[in-house]
């Protein structure tokens, strides 16, 4: 008992010292803190809100209207043998690949809370469905950081393959529990309640997007204060001593620490050094996603009862697999070819989008995904209706 109390007191002392230091830092360096806040607001206004909000609305509608259940019947033969989850989970995987963090995780949690998958299936999905979107990797990272759309495509390919590898690996999580095959009774596509579902989706999506922006603002200021106060460099110096056998000096260690906390700040710091090393570290950061994204997912988990263990382990594996795949693909694919130059020209403009262009592109992509989901749903409904008529005859 004394040991437990001692550990709790030690934790409280560290927390108190940290909060006191943070308060003093904000008082001592208000201009730096306000500058970081302005940068964070710009990031949220120009990137986060226009890219995530339409996909949040789309994912909520897919779950609220029961479309994922019809899609589940169509995709069950793929999802069950590969990942040991039922087909309802396919929407979380698809939206996670297109919408970016944390659309996939949010959709998986919603599917579980609506009773469309078991707890084990939801925890398996959380391990690999929370992925970065193509706009961020191709535009911000590929064209913006590396100045080459082909390298952005390489990172996105490594990101997707690593995610699928983690999903296949986690099919062995709780091996005694297979995919849920129970079908709910009655009509599942609630067209009559579309207005209510749409209202709930928009309001809930805005709340979720604002929660994400709050975390981004906090960690942007937090990292800026750590860097300005010299704490980040001190931590990097200690980490570089541990990672010296891997050839990482203090500069690389500081970049790694930044990416471990906030992915966009981490990849933006990869402006010089060996290209293969920068690619591998960027791939790791994108797979890991950063503590900022993890806090966003934890906010969605709330009282769902889902374990965060599989999510964290999955993101660690995703980062490691992505780094290895990026290094391998970089050695296999030549990037001086005309095709790579053409890809760079096509994706360079993505990094220069302003708010209105970004929201238009994101909304168009979201509505395109919505039409795909709707078309597949109508196809399955018509197929099942035809089968029912043949059975009656």
mmCIF file of N, CA and C in Angstrom, residues 45-139:
data_model
loop_
_atom_site.group_PDB
_atom_site.id
_atom_site.type_symbol
_atom_site.label_atom_id
_atom_site.label_comp_id
_atom_site.label_asym_id
_atom_site.label_seq_id
_atom_site.Cartn_x
_atom_site.Cartn_y
_atom_site.Cartn_z
ATOM 1 N N UNK A 45 -7.387 26.251 -39.365
ATOM 2 C CA UNK A 45 -8.290 26.901 -40.305
ATOM 3 C C UNK A 45 -8.031 26.540 -41.748
ATOM 4 N N UNK A 46 -6.765 26.356 -42.115
ATOM 5 C CA UNK A 46 -6.421 26.111 -43.518
ATOM 6 C C UNK A 46 -6.294 24.645 -43.883
ATOM 7 N N UNK A 47 -6.078 23.776 -42.889
ATOM 8 C CA UNK A 47 -5.840 22.362 -43.186
ATOM 9 C C UNK A 47 -6.830 21.453 -42.465
ATOM 10 N N UNK A 48 -6.897 21.549 -41.147
ATOM 11 C CA UNK A 48 -7.636 20.563 -40.354
ATOM 12 C C UNK A 48 -9.137 20.634 -40.607
ATOM 13 N N UNK A 49 -9.736 21.807 -40.395
ATOM 14 C CA UNK A 49 -11.187 21.918 -40.556
ATOM 15 C C UNK A 49 -11.650 21.613 -41.981
ATOM 16 N N UNK A 50 -11.031 22.202 -43.021
ATOM 17 C CA UNK A 50 -11.524 21.894 -44.371
ATOM 18 C C UNK A 50 -11.288 20.462 -44.806
ATOM 19 N N UNK A 51 -10.266 19.807 -44.268
ATOM 20 C CA UNK A 51 -9.978 18.442 -44.717
ATOM 21 C C UNK A 51 -10.750 17.396 -43.926
ATOM 22 N N UNK A 52 -10.986 17.630 -42.634
ATOM 23 C CA UNK A 52 -11.604 16.603 -41.797
ATOM 24 C C UNK A 52 -13.119 16.727 -41.687
ATOM 25 N N UNK A 53 -13.642 17.946 -41.602
ATOM 26 C CA UNK A 53 -15.066 18.108 -41.310
ATOM 27 C C UNK A 53 -15.976 17.396 -42.312
ATOM 28 N N UNK A 54 -15.772 17.532 -43.640
ATOM 29 C CA UNK A 54 -16.658 16.804 -44.564
ATOM 30 C C UNK A 54 -16.608 15.295 -44.379
ATOM 31 N N UNK A 55 -15.428 14.745 -44.076
ATOM 32 C CA UNK A 55 -15.326 13.300 -43.891
ATOM 33 C C UNK A 55 -15.931 12.862 -42.561
ATOM 34 N N UNK A 56 -15.908 13.718 -41.552
ATOM 35 C CA UNK A 56 -16.590 13.404 -40.302
ATOM 36 C C UNK A 56 -18.096 13.288 -40.538
ATOM 37 N N UNK A 57 -18.644 14.239 -41.301
ATOM 38 C CA UNK A 57 -20.075 14.184 -41.611
ATOM 39 C C UNK A 57 -20.398 12.922 -42.402
ATOM 40 N N UNK A 58 -19.571 12.609 -43.394
ATOM 41 C CA UNK A 58 -19.785 11.418 -44.216
ATOM 42 C C UNK A 58 -19.741 10.149 -43.375
ATOM 43 N N UNK A 59 -18.732 10.014 -42.524
ATOM 44 C CA UNK A 59 -18.607 8.792 -41.724
ATOM 45 C C UNK A 59 -19.777 8.643 -40.767
ATOM 46 N N UNK A 60 -20.245 9.759 -40.198
ATOM 47 C CA UNK A 60 -21.391 9.692 -39.293
ATOM 48 C C UNK A 60 -22.650 9.253 -40.032
ATOM 49 N N UNK A 61 -22.852 9.781 -41.242
ATOM 50 C CA UNK A 61 -24.033 9.397 -42.016
ATOM 51 C C UNK A 61 -23.994 7.924 -42.401
ATOM 52 N N UNK A 62 -22.822 7.439 -42.789
ATOM 53 C CA UNK A 62 -22.696 6.030 -43.167
ATOM 54 C C UNK A 62 -23.109 5.124 -42.018
ATOM 55 N N UNK A 63 -22.715 5.481 -40.798
ATOM 56 C CA UNK A 63 -23.050 4.661 -39.632
ATOM 57 C C UNK A 63 -24.483 4.905 -39.186
ATOM 58 N N UNK A 64 -24.894 6.177 -39.114
ATOM 59 C CA UNK A 64 -26.229 6.518 -38.618
ATOM 60 C C UNK A 64 -27.328 5.905 -39.482
ATOM 61 N N UNK A 65 -27.137 5.913 -40.792
ATOM 62 C CA UNK A 65 -28.161 5.410 -41.702
ATOM 63 C C UNK A 65 -28.086 3.906 -41.918
ATOM 64 N N UNK A 66 -27.124 3.252 -41.317
ATOM 65 C CA UNK A 66 -27.019 1.805 -41.448
ATOM 66 C C UNK A 66 -26.441 1.344 -42.765
ATOM 67 N N UNK A 67 -25.829 2.255 -43.522
ATOM 68 C CA UNK A 67 -25.275 1.862 -44.813
ATOM 69 C C UNK A 67 -24.124 0.877 -44.654
ATOM 70 N N UNK A 68 -23.400 0.980 -43.534
ATOM 71 C CA UNK A 68 -22.264 0.084 -43.336
ATOM 72 C C UNK A 68 -22.710 -1.371 -43.237
ATOM 73 N N UNK A 69 -23.959 -1.598 -42.821
ATOM 74 C CA UNK A 69 -24.440 -2.986 -42.718
ATOM 75 C C UNK A 69 -24.675 -3.587 -44.100
ATOM 76 N N UNK A 70 -25.227 -2.798 -45.001
ATOM 77 C CA UNK A 70 -25.403 -3.305 -46.360
ATOM 78 C C UNK A 70 -24.054 -3.505 -47.049
ATOM 79 N N UNK A 71 -23.149 -2.548 -46.829
ATOM 80 C CA UNK A 71 -21.814 -2.711 -47.394
ATOM 81 C C UNK A 71 -21.118 -3.918 -46.797
ATOM 82 N N UNK A 72 -21.436 -4.196 -45.529
ATOM 83 C CA UNK A 72 -20.834 -5.349 -44.867
ATOM 84 C C UNK A 72 -21.166 -6.655 -45.559
ATOM 85 N N UNK A 73 -22.387 -6.774 -46.057
ATOM 86 C CA UNK A 73 -22.768 -7.999 -46.766
ATOM 87 C C UNK A 73 -21.940 -8.170 -48.040
ATOM 88 N N UNK A 74 -21.609 -7.045 -48.671
ATOM 89 C CA UNK A 74 -20.857 -7.109 -49.920
ATOM 90 C C UNK A 74 -19.375 -7.389 -49.673
ATOM 91 N N UNK A 75 -18.823 -6.827 -48.596
ATOM 92 C CA UNK A 75 -17.379 -6.894 -48.352
ATOM 93 C C UNK A 75 -16.984 -7.924 -47.307
ATOM 94 N N UNK A 76 -17.955 -8.652 -46.785
ATOM 95 C CA UNK A 76 -17.643 -9.688 -45.794
ATOM 96 C C UNK A 76 -16.622 -10.704 -46.308
ATOM 97 N N UNK A 77 -16.694 -11.154 -47.570
ATOM 98 C CA UNK A 77 -15.707 -12.138 -48.051
ATOM 99 C C UNK A 77 -14.273 -11.620 -48.059
ATOM 100 N N UNK A 78 -14.081 -10.294 -48.013
ATOM 101 C CA UNK A 78 -12.728 -9.733 -47.980
ATOM 102 C C UNK A 78 -12.286 -9.454 -46.549
ATOM 103 N N UNK A 79 -13.155 -8.814 -45.767
ATOM 104 C CA UNK A 79 -12.775 -8.393 -44.419
ATOM 105 C C UNK A 79 -12.594 -9.570 -43.469
ATOM 106 N N UNK A 80 -13.451 -10.578 -43.586
ATOM 107 C CA UNK A 80 -13.394 -11.695 -42.633
ATOM 108 C C UNK A 80 -12.110 -12.518 -42.745
ATOM 109 N N UNK A 81 -11.716 -12.977 -43.940
ATOM 110 C CA UNK A 81 -10.495 -13.796 -43.995
ATOM 111 C C UNK A 81 -9.210 -13.009 -43.757
ATOM 112 N N UNK A 82 -9.173 -11.740 -44.151
ATOM 113 C CA UNK A 82 -7.946 -10.961 -43.994
ATOM 114 C C UNK A 82 -7.752 -10.458 -42.567
ATOM 115 N N UNK A 83 -8.802 -9.850 -42.006
ATOM 116 C CA UNK A 83 -8.659 -9.155 -40.728
ATOM 117 C C UNK A 83 -9.503 -9.755 -39.600
ATOM 118 N N UNK A 84 -10.295 -10.786 -39.898
ATOM 119 C CA UNK A 84 -11.179 -11.418 -38.911
ATOM 120 C C UNK A 84 -12.139 -10.408 -38.292
ATOM 121 N N UNK A 85 -12.707 -9.557 -39.122
ATOM 122 C CA UNK A 85 -13.761 -8.638 -38.708
ATOM 123 C C UNK A 85 -14.888 -8.756 -39.725
ATOM 124 N N UNK A 86 -16.109 -8.404 -39.318
ATOM 125 C CA UNK A 86 -17.211 -8.502 -40.263
ATOM 126 C C UNK A 86 -17.180 -7.340 -41.247
ATOM 127 N N UNK A 87 -17.971 -7.451 -42.290
ATOM 128 C CA UNK A 87 -17.930 -6.469 -43.367
ATOM 129 C C UNK A 87 -18.345 -5.075 -42.970
ATOM 130 N N UNK A 88 -19.102 -4.925 -41.854
ATOM 131 C CA UNK A 88 -19.498 -3.590 -41.416
ATOM 132 C C UNK A 88 -18.297 -2.687 -41.162
ATOM 133 N N UNK A 89 -17.175 -3.285 -40.830
ATOM 134 C CA UNK A 89 -15.971 -2.509 -40.496
ATOM 135 C C UNK A 89 -15.275 -1.948 -41.730
ATOM 136 N N UNK A 90 -15.709 -2.334 -42.926
ATOM 137 C CA UNK A 90 -15.036 -1.880 -44.147
ATOM 138 C C UNK A 90 -15.112 -0.370 -44.309
ATOM 139 N N UNK A 91 -16.224 0.239 -43.870
ATOM 140 C CA UNK A 91 -16.348 1.690 -44.011
ATOM 141 C C UNK A 91 -15.298 2.420 -43.184
ATOM 142 N N UNK A 92 -14.955 1.893 -42.000
ATOM 143 C CA UNK A 92 -13.913 2.518 -41.175
ATOM 144 C C UNK A 92 -12.565 2.452 -41.876
ATOM 145 N N UNK A 93 -12.281 1.326 -42.510
ATOM 146 C CA UNK A 93 -11.011 1.171 -43.218
ATOM 147 C C UNK A 93 -10.939 2.107 -44.421
ATOM 148 N N UNK A 94 -12.015 2.146 -45.224
ATOM 149 C CA UNK A 94 -12.018 2.982 -46.429
ATOM 150 C C UNK A 94 -11.924 4.464 -46.082
ATOM 151 N N UNK A 95 -12.724 4.904 -45.109
ATOM 152 C CA UNK A 95 -12.703 6.311 -44.730
ATOM 153 C C UNK A 95 -11.391 6.692 -44.055
ATOM 154 N N UNK A 96 -10.788 5.746 -43.341
ATOM 155 C CA UNK A 96 -9.494 6.014 -42.728
ATOM 156 C C UNK A 96 -8.403 6.224 -43.755
ATOM 157 N N UNK A 97 -8.468 5.504 -44.868
ATOM 158 C CA UNK A 97 -7.471 5.662 -45.925
ATOM 159 C C UNK A 97 -7.630 6.984 -46.673
ATOM 160 N N UNK A 98 -8.855 7.484 -46.771
ATOM 161 C CA UNK A 98 -9.112 8.674 -47.580
ATOM 162 C C UNK A 98 -9.195 9.939 -46.729
ATOM 163 N N UNK A 99 -9.848 9.847 -45.573
ATOM 164 C CA UNK A 99 -10.123 11.035 -44.774
ATOM 165 C C UNK A 99 -8.988 11.494 -43.887
ATOM 166 N N UNK A 100 -8.072 10.597 -43.514
ATOM 167 C CA UNK A 100 -6.970 10.977 -42.642
ATOM 168 C C UNK A 100 -7.300 10.825 -41.171
ATOM 169 N N UNK A 101 -6.288 11.092 -40.309
ATOM 170 C CA UNK A 101 -6.520 10.991 -38.866
ATOM 171 C C UNK A 101 -7.575 12.020 -38.453
ATOM 172 N N UNK A 102 -8.424 11.699 -37.485
ATOM 173 C CA UNK A 102 -8.694 10.380 -36.909
ATOM 174 C C UNK A 102 -10.026 9.827 -37.397
ATOM 175 N N UNK A 103 -10.310 10.020 -38.718
ATOM 176 C CA UNK A 103 -11.604 9.617 -39.270
ATOM 177 C C UNK A 103 -11.825 8.116 -39.122
ATOM 178 N N UNK A 104 -10.798 7.305 -39.430
ATOM 179 C CA UNK A 104 -10.962 5.860 -39.346
ATOM 180 C C UNK A 104 -11.259 5.387 -37.940
ATOM 181 N N UNK A 105 -10.517 5.912 -36.956
ATOM 182 C CA UNK A 105 -10.749 5.515 -35.564
ATOM 183 C C UNK A 105 -12.130 5.951 -35.096
ATOM 184 N N UNK A 106 -12.530 7.151 -35.447
ATOM 185 C CA UNK A 106 -13.853 7.644 -35.048
ATOM 186 C C UNK A 106 -14.956 6.785 -35.647
ATOM 187 N N UNK A 107 -14.804 6.394 -36.911
ATOM 188 C CA UNK A 107 -15.814 5.554 -37.555
ATOM 189 C C UNK A 107 -15.879 4.178 -36.911
ATOM 190 N N UNK A 108 -14.726 3.584 -36.599
ATOM 191 C CA UNK A 108 -14.705 2.268 -35.952
ATOM 192 C C UNK A 108 -15.394 2.312 -34.595
ATOM 193 N N UNK A 109 -15.164 3.376 -33.839
ATOM 194 C CA UNK A 109 -15.805 3.513 -32.526
ATOM 195 C C UNK A 109 -17.310 3.669 -32.686
ATOM 196 N N UNK A 110 -17.746 4.451 -33.677
ATOM 197 C CA UNK A 110 -19.178 4.619 -33.917
ATOM 198 C C UNK A 110 -19.832 3.303 -34.322
ATOM 199 N N UNK A 111 -19.164 2.530 -35.160
ATOM 200 C CA UNK A 111 -19.708 1.235 -35.578
ATOM 201 C C UNK A 111 -19.892 0.325 -34.373
ATOM 202 N N UNK A 112 -18.927 0.327 -33.471
ATOM 203 C CA UNK A 112 -19.035 -0.496 -32.259
ATOM 204 C C UNK A 112 -20.163 0.003 -31.363
ATOM 205 N N UNK A 113 -20.255 1.297 -31.164
ATOM 206 C CA UNK A 113 -21.289 1.846 -30.281
ATOM 207 C C UNK A 113 -22.681 1.646 -30.852
ATOM 208 N N UNK A 114 -22.804 1.500 -32.169
ATOM 209 C CA UNK A 114 -24.099 1.213 -32.792
ATOM 210 C C UNK A 114 -24.401 -0.276 -32.854
ATOM 211 N N UNK A 115 -23.547 -1.099 -32.270
ATOM 212 C CA UNK A 115 -23.793 -2.533 -32.218
ATOM 213 C C UNK A 115 -23.549 -3.273 -33.511
ATOM 214 N N UNK A 116 -22.774 -2.699 -34.436
ATOM 215 C CA UNK A 116 -22.543 -3.326 -35.728
ATOM 216 C C UNK A 116 -21.277 -4.178 -35.764
ATOM 217 N N UNK A 117 -20.540 -4.223 -34.663
ATOM 218 C CA UNK A 117 -19.391 -5.113 -34.553
ATOM 219 C C UNK A 117 -19.146 -5.406 -33.081
ATOM 220 N N UNK A 118 -18.387 -6.447 -32.816
ATOM 221 C CA UNK A 118 -18.083 -6.811 -31.434
ATOM 222 C C UNK A 118 -16.939 -5.955 -30.895
ATOM 223 N N UNK A 119 -16.720 -6.061 -29.587
ATOM 224 C CA UNK A 119 -15.632 -5.301 -28.976
ATOM 225 C C UNK A 119 -14.276 -5.733 -29.542
ATOM 226 N N UNK A 120 -14.083 -7.027 -29.707
ATOM 227 C CA UNK A 120 -12.812 -7.519 -30.240
ATOM 228 C C UNK A 120 -12.580 -7.008 -31.651
ATOM 229 N N UNK A 121 -13.614 -7.007 -32.480
ATOM 230 C CA UNK A 121 -13.475 -6.500 -33.848
ATOM 231 C C UNK A 121 -13.126 -5.014 -33.854
ATOM 232 N N UNK A 122 -13.768 -4.241 -32.975
ATOM 233 C CA UNK A 122 -13.471 -2.810 -32.905
ATOM 234 C C UNK A 122 -12.028 -2.569 -32.482
ATOM 235 N N UNK A 123 -11.545 -3.350 -31.522
ATOM 236 C CA UNK A 123 -10.160 -3.185 -31.075
ATOM 237 C C UNK A 123 -9.174 -3.614 -32.154
ATOM 238 N N UNK A 124 -9.538 -4.628 -32.938
ATOM 239 C CA UNK A 124 -8.688 -4.989 -34.075
ATOM 240 C C UNK A 124 -8.642 -3.857 -35.089
ATOM 241 N N UNK A 125 -9.788 -3.250 -35.369
ATOM 242 C CA UNK A 125 -9.833 -2.165 -36.342
ATOM 243 C C UNK A 125 -9.048 -0.945 -35.866
ATOM 244 N N UNK A 126 -9.134 -0.635 -34.570
ATOM 245 C CA UNK A 126 -8.418 0.528 -34.046
ATOM 246 C C UNK A 126 -6.911 0.406 -34.254
ATOM 247 N N UNK A 127 -6.423 -0.831 -34.341
ATOM 248 C CA UNK A 127 -4.982 -1.040 -34.491
ATOM 249 C C UNK A 127 -4.465 -0.579 -35.849
ATOM 250 N N UNK A 128 -5.341 -0.491 -36.872
ATOM 251 C CA UNK A 128 -4.799 -0.195 -38.210
ATOM 252 C C UNK A 128 -5.661 0.699 -39.082
ATOM 253 N N UNK A 129 -6.819 1.169 -38.619
ATOM 254 C CA UNK A 129 -7.683 1.957 -39.506
ATOM 255 C C UNK A 129 -7.492 3.463 -39.348
ATOM 256 N N UNK A 130 -6.680 3.907 -38.398
ATOM 257 C CA UNK A 130 -6.475 5.343 -38.187
ATOM 258 C C UNK A 130 -5.239 5.792 -38.965
ATOM 259 N N UNK A 131 -5.444 6.213 -40.202
ATOM 260 C CA UNK A 131 -4.331 6.485 -41.111
ATOM 261 C C UNK A 131 -4.333 7.929 -41.591
ATOM 262 N N UNK A 132 -3.199 8.346 -42.118
ATOM 263 C CA UNK A 132 -3.095 9.679 -42.702
ATOM 264 C C UNK A 132 -3.752 9.699 -44.079
ATOM 265 N N UNK A 133 -4.286 10.849 -44.451
ATOM 266 C CA UNK A 133 -4.954 10.972 -45.736
ATOM 267 C C UNK A 133 -3.986 11.261 -46.870
ATOM 268 N N UNK A 134 -4.390 11.007 -48.109
ATOM 269 C CA UNK A 134 -3.502 11.237 -49.255
ATOM 270 C C UNK A 134 -3.163 12.705 -49.466
ATOM 271 N N UNK A 135 -4.088 13.616 -49.150
ATOM 272 C CA UNK A 135 -3.806 15.039 -49.358
ATOM 273 C C UNK A 135 -2.637 15.496 -48.495
ATOM 274 N N UNK A 136 -2.581 15.018 -47.248
ATOM 275 C CA UNK A 136 -1.498 15.425 -46.355
ATOM 276 C C UNK A 136 -0.167 14.823 -46.796
ATOM 277 N N UNK A 137 -0.167 13.520 -47.114
ATOM 278 C CA UNK A 137 1.098 12.870 -47.468
ATOM 279 C C UNK A 137 1.594 13.335 -48.835
ATOM 280 N N UNK A 138 0.715 13.382 -49.836
ATOM 281 C CA UNK A 138 1.141 13.778 -51.178
ATOM 282 C C UNK A 138 1.456 15.267 -51.260
ATOM 283 N N UNK A 139 0.606 16.088 -50.617
ATOM 284 C CA UNK A 139 0.772 17.525 -50.731
ATOM 285 C C UNK A 139 1.737 18.113 -49.732
#
